[in-house]
Amino acid sequence: MTDGNAVEREAGAQFNLSVMSDDFAEVISGALDAVDTKKVWMKTDDVATAATGSIADVFDVVKAIYLNAAKTGLHVEMSGNIVLGGCNTGEDENDKNKVRLNDEASGRISQKAGCRFSIYPLGETGYIEKITKAAEKLVDHNVQVSAAPFATRLDGEVNDIFAAMEGIFTELQETSEHVVMPFTISCNSPSGR
């Protein structure tokens, strides 16, 4: 598999966005509406939002939705899974174009956050070594990396956190047919770390 697979292989995300405010519905709707989703298939219902497209486009959209809610200054949390394999919607909107539609706007939003994630390349032999080797590169994304119960914790700017998660996801998908990454990211928490 090649680096182009991050653009060509279809990934999916399912997540929910929680805003600790009385106007949570408006904040969530506003974040969803502010993001350009032309390059992904996306559906939101009363439980979660799902999106499928290229790996790059899925990460672009999920990050942009989170940032658009977080920029309100409210305590915002997103939990979900990003998955490679088994997420075909039957609608291939993936145009294989490397341009990220939300990258410029997301780059203008500065927001610190904490994130916990795990990653599982399913069906792999020697998967622990592959995860460990890929995880050693997380610090290259300007994030603080630490151990957390059942997960790895990343602290830093949201743009850098998503770049780190996408980096490890993209690396592990090179040799895996099916990758699962559960994550939770939170900002502006009154409890701090």
PDB file of N, CA and C in Angstrom, residues 21 49 64 82 172:
ATOM      1  N   SER A  21     -23.719  23.361  27.580  1.00  0.00           N
ATOM      2  CA  SER A  21     -24.361  24.673  27.549  1.00  0.00           C
ATOM      3  C   SER A  21     -25.846  24.484  27.262  1.00  0.00           C
ATOM      4  N   THR A  49     -23.344  11.269  14.533  1.00  0.00           N
ATOM      5  CA  THR A  49     -23.078  11.656  13.150  1.00  0.00           C
ATOM      6  C   THR A  49     -22.126  10.633  12.559  1.00  0.00           C
ATOM      7  N   ALA A  64     -12.791  19.687  11.716  1.00  0.00           N
ATOM      8  CA  ALA A  64     -13.440  20.978  11.479  1.00  0.00           C
ATOM      9  C   ALA A  64     -14.727  21.116  12.283  1.00  0.00           C
ATOM     10  N   ILE A  82     -12.980   6.219  14.443  1.00  0.00           N
ATOM     11  CA  ILE A  82     -12.621   6.353  13.034  1.00  0.00           C
ATOM     12  C   ILE A  82     -12.174   4.969  12.600  1.00  0.00           C
ATOM     13  N   LEU A 172      -0.601   2.951  10.049  1.00  0.00           N
ATOM     14  CA  LEU A 172      -1.037   1.582  10.310  1.00  0.00           C
ATOM     15  C   LEU A 172      -1.930   1.029   9.210  1.00  0.00           C
TER      16      LEU A 172
END
